[in-house]
Short mmCIF file of C-alpha atoms and ligand atoms in Angstrom, two decimals:
data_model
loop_
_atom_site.label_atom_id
_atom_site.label_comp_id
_atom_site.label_asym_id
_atom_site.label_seq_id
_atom_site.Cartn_x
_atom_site.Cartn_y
_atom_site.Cartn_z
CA UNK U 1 75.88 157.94 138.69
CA UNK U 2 76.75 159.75 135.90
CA UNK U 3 75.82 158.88 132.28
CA UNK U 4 79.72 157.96 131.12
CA UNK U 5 80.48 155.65 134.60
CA UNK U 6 76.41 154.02 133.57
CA UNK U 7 77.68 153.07 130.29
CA UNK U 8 80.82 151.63 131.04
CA UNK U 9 81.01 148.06 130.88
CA UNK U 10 83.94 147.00 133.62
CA UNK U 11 86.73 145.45 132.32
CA UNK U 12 89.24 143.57 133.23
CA UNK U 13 92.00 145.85 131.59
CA UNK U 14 93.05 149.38 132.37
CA UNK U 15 94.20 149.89 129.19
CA UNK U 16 92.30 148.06 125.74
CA UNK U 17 93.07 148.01 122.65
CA UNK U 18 90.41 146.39 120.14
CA UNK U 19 90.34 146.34 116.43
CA UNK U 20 92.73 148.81 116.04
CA UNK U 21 93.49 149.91 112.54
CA UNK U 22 95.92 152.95 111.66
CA UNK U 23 96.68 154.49 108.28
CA UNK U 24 98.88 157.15 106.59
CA UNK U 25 97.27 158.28 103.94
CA UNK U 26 96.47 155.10 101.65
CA UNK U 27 99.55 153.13 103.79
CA UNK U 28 98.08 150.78 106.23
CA UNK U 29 100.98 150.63 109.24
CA UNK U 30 98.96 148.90 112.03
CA UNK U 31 95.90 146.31 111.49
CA UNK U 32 93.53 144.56 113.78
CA UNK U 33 95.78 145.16 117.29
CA UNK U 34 94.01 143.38 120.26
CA UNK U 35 96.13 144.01 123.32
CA UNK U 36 94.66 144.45 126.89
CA UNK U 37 96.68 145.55 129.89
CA UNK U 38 95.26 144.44 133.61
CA UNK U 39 95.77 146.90 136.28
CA UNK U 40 99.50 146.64 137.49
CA UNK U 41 100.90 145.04 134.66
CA UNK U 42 103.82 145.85 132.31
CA UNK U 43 103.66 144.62 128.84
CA UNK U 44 106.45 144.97 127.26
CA UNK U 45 106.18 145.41 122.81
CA UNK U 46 109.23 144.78 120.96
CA UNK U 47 109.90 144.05 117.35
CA UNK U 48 112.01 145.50 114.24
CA UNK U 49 112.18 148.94 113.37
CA UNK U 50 108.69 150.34 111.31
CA UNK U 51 106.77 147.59 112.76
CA UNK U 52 104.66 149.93 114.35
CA UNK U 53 105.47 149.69 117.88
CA UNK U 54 105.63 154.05 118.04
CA UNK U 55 102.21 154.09 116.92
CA UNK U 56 100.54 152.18 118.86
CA UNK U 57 101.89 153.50 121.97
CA UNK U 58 100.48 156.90 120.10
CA UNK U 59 97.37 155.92 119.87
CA UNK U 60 97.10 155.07 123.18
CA UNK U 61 96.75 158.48 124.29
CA UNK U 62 95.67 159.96 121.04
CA UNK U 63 98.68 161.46 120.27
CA UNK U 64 97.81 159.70 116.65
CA UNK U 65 94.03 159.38 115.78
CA UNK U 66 93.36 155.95 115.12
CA UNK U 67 91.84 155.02 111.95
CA UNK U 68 89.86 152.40 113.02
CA UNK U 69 89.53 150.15 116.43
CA UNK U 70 88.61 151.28 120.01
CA UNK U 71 90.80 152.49 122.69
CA UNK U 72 88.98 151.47 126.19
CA UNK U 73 90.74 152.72 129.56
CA UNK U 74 88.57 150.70 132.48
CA UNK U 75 86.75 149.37 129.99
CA UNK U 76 85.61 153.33 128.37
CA UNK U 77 85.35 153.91 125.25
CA UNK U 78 88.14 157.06 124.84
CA UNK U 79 87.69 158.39 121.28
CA UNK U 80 85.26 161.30 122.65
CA UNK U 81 87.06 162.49 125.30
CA UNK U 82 89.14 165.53 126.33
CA UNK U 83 92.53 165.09 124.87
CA UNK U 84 94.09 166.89 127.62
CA UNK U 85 92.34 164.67 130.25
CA UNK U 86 92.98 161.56 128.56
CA UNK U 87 96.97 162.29 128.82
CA UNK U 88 96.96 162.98 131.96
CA UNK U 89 95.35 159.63 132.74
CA UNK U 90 97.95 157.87 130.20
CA UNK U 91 101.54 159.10 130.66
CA UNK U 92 104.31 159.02 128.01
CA UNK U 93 108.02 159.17 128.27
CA UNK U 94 109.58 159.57 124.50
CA UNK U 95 113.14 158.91 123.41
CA UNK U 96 114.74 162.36 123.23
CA UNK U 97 112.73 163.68 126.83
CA UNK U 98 110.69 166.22 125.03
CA UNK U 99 111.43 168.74 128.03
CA UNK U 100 111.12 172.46 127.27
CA UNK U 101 114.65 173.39 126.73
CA UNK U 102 113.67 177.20 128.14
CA UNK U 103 112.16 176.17 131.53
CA UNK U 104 113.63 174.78 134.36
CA UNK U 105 113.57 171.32 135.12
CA UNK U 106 111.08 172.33 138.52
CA UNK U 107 109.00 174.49 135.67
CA UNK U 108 108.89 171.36 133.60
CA UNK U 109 106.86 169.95 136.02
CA UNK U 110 105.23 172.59 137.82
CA UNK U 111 103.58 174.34 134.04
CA UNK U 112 101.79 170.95 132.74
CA UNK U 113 100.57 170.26 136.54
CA UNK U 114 99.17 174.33 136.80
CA UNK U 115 97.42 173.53 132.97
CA UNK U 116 96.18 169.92 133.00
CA UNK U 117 95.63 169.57 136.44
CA UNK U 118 94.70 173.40 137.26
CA UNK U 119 96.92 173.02 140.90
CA UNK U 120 98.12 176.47 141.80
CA UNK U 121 101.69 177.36 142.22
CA UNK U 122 102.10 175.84 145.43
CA UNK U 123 101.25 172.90 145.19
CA UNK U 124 102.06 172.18 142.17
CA UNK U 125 105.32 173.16 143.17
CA UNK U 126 105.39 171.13 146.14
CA UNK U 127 104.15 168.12 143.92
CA UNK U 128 107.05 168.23 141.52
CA UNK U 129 109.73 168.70 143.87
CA UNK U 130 108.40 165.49 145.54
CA UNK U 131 108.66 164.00 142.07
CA UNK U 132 111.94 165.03 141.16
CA UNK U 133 113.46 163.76 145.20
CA UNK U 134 111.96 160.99 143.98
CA UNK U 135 114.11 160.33 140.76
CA UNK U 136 117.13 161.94 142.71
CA UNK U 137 117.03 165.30 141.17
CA UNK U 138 115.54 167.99 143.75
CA UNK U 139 118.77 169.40 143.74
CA UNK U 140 118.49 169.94 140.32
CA UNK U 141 115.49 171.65 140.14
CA UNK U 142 116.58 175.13 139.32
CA UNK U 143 119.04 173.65 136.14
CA UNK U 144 118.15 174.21 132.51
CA UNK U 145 117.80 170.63 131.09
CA UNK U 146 121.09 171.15 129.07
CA UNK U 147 122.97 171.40 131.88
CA UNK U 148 121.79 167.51 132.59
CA UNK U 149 123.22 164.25 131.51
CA UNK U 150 120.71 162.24 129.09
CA UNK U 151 120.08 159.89 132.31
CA UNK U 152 119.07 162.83 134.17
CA UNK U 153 116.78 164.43 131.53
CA UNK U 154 114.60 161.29 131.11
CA UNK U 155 114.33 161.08 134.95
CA UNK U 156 113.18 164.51 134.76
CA UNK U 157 110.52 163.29 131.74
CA UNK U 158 109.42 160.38 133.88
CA UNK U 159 109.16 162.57 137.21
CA UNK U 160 106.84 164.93 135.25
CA UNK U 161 105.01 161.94 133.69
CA UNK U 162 104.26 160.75 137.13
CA UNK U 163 103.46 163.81 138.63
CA UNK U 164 100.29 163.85 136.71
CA UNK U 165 99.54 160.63 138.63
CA UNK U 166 98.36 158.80 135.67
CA UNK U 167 96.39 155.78 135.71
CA UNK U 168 98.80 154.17 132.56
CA UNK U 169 102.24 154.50 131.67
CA UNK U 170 103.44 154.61 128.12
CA UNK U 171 107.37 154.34 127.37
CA UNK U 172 108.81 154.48 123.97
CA UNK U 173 112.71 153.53 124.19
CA UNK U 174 112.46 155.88 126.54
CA UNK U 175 117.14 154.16 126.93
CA UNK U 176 117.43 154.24 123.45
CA UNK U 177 119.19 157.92 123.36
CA UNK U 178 121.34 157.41 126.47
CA UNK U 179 125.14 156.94 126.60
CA UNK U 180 125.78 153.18 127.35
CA UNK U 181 127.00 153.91 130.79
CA UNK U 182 123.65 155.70 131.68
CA UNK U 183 121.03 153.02 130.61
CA UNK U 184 121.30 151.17 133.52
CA UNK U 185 119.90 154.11 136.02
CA UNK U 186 116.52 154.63 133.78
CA UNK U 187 116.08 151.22 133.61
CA UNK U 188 116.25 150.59 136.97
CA UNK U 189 113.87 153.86 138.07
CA UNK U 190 111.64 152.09 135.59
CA UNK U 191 111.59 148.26 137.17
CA UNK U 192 111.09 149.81 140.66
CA UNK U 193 108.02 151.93 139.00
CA UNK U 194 106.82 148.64 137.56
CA UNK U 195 107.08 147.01 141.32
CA UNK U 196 105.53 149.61 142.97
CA UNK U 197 102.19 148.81 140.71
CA UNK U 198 102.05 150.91 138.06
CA UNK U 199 100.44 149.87 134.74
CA UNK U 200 102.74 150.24 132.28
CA UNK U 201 103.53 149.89 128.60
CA UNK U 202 107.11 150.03 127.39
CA UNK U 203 108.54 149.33 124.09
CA UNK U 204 111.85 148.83 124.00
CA UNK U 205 115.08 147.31 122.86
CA UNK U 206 116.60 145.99 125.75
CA UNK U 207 115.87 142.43 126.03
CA UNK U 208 116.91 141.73 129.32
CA UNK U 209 114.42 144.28 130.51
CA UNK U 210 111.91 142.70 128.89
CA UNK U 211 112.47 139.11 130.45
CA UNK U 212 112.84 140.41 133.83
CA UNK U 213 110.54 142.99 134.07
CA UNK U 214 107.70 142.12 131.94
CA UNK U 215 104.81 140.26 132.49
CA UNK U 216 103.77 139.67 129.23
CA UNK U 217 105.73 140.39 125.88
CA UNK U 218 104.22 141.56 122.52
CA UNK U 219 105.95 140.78 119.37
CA UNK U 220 104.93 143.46 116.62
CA UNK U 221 105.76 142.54 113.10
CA UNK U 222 105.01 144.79 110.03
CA UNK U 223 101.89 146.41 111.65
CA UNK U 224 100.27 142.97 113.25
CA UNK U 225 101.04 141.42 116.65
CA UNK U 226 102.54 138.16 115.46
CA UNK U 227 102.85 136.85 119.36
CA UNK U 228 102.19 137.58 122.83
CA UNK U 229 103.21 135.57 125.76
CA UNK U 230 105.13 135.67 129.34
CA UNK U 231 108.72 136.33 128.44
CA UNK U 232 109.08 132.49 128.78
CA UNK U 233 106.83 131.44 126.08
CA UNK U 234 108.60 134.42 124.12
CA UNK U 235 111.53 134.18 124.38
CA UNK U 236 112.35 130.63 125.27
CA UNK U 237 109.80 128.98 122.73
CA UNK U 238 109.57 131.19 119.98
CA UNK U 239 106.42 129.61 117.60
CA UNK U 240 106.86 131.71 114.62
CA UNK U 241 109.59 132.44 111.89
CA UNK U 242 109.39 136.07 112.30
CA UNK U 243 110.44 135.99 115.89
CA UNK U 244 112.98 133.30 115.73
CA UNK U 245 114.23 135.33 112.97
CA UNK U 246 114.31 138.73 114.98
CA UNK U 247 115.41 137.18 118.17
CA UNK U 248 118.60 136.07 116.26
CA UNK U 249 119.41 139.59 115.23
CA UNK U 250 119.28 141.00 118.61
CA UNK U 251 120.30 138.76 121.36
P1 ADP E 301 108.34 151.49 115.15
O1 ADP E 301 108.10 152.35 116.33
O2 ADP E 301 108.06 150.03 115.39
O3 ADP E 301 109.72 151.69 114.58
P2 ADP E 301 106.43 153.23 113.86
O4 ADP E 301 105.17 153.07 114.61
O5 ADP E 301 107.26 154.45 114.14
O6 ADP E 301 107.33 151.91 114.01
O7 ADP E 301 106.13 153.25 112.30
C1 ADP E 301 105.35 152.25 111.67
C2 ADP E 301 105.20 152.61 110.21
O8 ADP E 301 104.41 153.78 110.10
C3 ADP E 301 106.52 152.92 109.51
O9 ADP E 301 106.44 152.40 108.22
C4 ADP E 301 106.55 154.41 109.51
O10 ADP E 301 107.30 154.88 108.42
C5 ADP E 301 105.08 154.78 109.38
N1 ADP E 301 104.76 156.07 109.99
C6 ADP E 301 104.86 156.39 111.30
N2 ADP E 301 104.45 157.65 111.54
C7 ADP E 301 104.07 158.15 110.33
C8 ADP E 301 103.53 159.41 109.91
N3 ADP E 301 103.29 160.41 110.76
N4 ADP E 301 103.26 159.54 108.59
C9 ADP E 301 103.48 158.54 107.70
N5 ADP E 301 103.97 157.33 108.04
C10 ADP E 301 104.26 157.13 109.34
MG1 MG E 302 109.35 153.63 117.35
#
């Protein structure tokens, strides 16, 4: 056994957060976040604007350093690991895509899976075409992501995300850029992703998603989780101010 796997506790969760504390400078934007996330589960966080929802999805895969806490994936510590190794094991789809606007959308896929995963050309491109049939864009695979609708780009983004075959998925209003009439189709790629198993985490805006889709709901206020519950309990029986208050303002 090696040494990391012999001082793993198992846990419960495949993703952990405990304690965790994130600064700016002297501003303190997240404190004491507890949230676990069992194998095949999709928590949904939602809450106002700057509550911190961006950043803790960020330090989830260390795109942000956390200033204080622990991030455990199957119950392991991750704070001295390869970066690259921990995002492949924790995916992320962002608002605006992120795809390199230069590549193809196959070569979006095919250059992180040749770097992070070390797959030669081959397979990696046999891999990402999989992907992208999978998301309904293999005919697309020779387009420049301009050329795509903003639907189509963040299938592309998810596509790559899962061709890494990570353990976690992390969405951050990954709908919130779309056209109206192209929501829908990400949303449901997403809910069929969630029924097929995969872990995921996915802040977001659309409320409806969250009630359906989620099996637990996190309410972030100004840096602290102020509840968590099934959708239910959240959204049916509010118990504080804060969330009556925001659940006015957007349903
Ligand atoms: P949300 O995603 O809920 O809108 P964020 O996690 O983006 O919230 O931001 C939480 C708070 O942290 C906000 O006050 C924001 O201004 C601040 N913040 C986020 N990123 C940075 C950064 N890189 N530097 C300084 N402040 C930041
Ligand atoms: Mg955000």
């Amino acid at each position: 056994m090696s040494e990391r796997a012999s001082t793993a506790v198992p846990s419960e969760f495949a993703i952990e957060l405990i304690g965790l504390q994130k600064s700016f400078g002297h501003v303190e934007v997240l404190t004491d976040i507890n949230v676990g996330v069992r194998p095949g589960e999709t928590v949904c966080i939602i809450g106002p604007s700057g509550s911190g929802k961006s950043t803790v999805l960020r330090c989830m895969n260390r795109l942000e350093e956390p200033s204080g806490g622990v991030v455990k994936l199957k119950g392991e510590d991750v704070s001295g690991s390869n970066v690259d190794q921990l995002r492949r094991r924790v995916g992320m789809v962002f608002q605006h895509f992120n795809l390199f606007p230069h590549k193809s959308v196959l070569d979006n896929i095919v250059l992180p899976l040749r770097q992070v995963r070390r797959m030669s050309k081959a397979d990696a491109t046999e891999l990402a075409l999989a992907r992208l049939a999978d998301v309904g864009l293999r005919e697309r695979a020779d387009a420049r992501p301009a050329s795509l609708s903003g639907g189509q780009k963040q299938r592309v983004a998810i596509a790559r995300a899962l061709a890494m075959e990570p353990e976690v998925m992390l969405f951050d209003e990954a709908t919130s850029a779309l056209d109206p009439e192209l929501v829908k189709g990400v949303l449901a790629l997403m809910t069929s992703l969630a029924e097929s198993g995969m872990t995921m985490v996915v802040v977001t805006h659309e409320m409806g998603f969250a009630r359906t889709v989620a099996d637990r709901v996190v309410f972030m206020d100004k840096g602290v989780v102020v509840e968590e519950g099934t959708p239910e309990e959240i959204f049916d029986r509010p118990q504080t101010h804060r969330l009556r208050t925001f659940l006015s303002q957007v349903l």
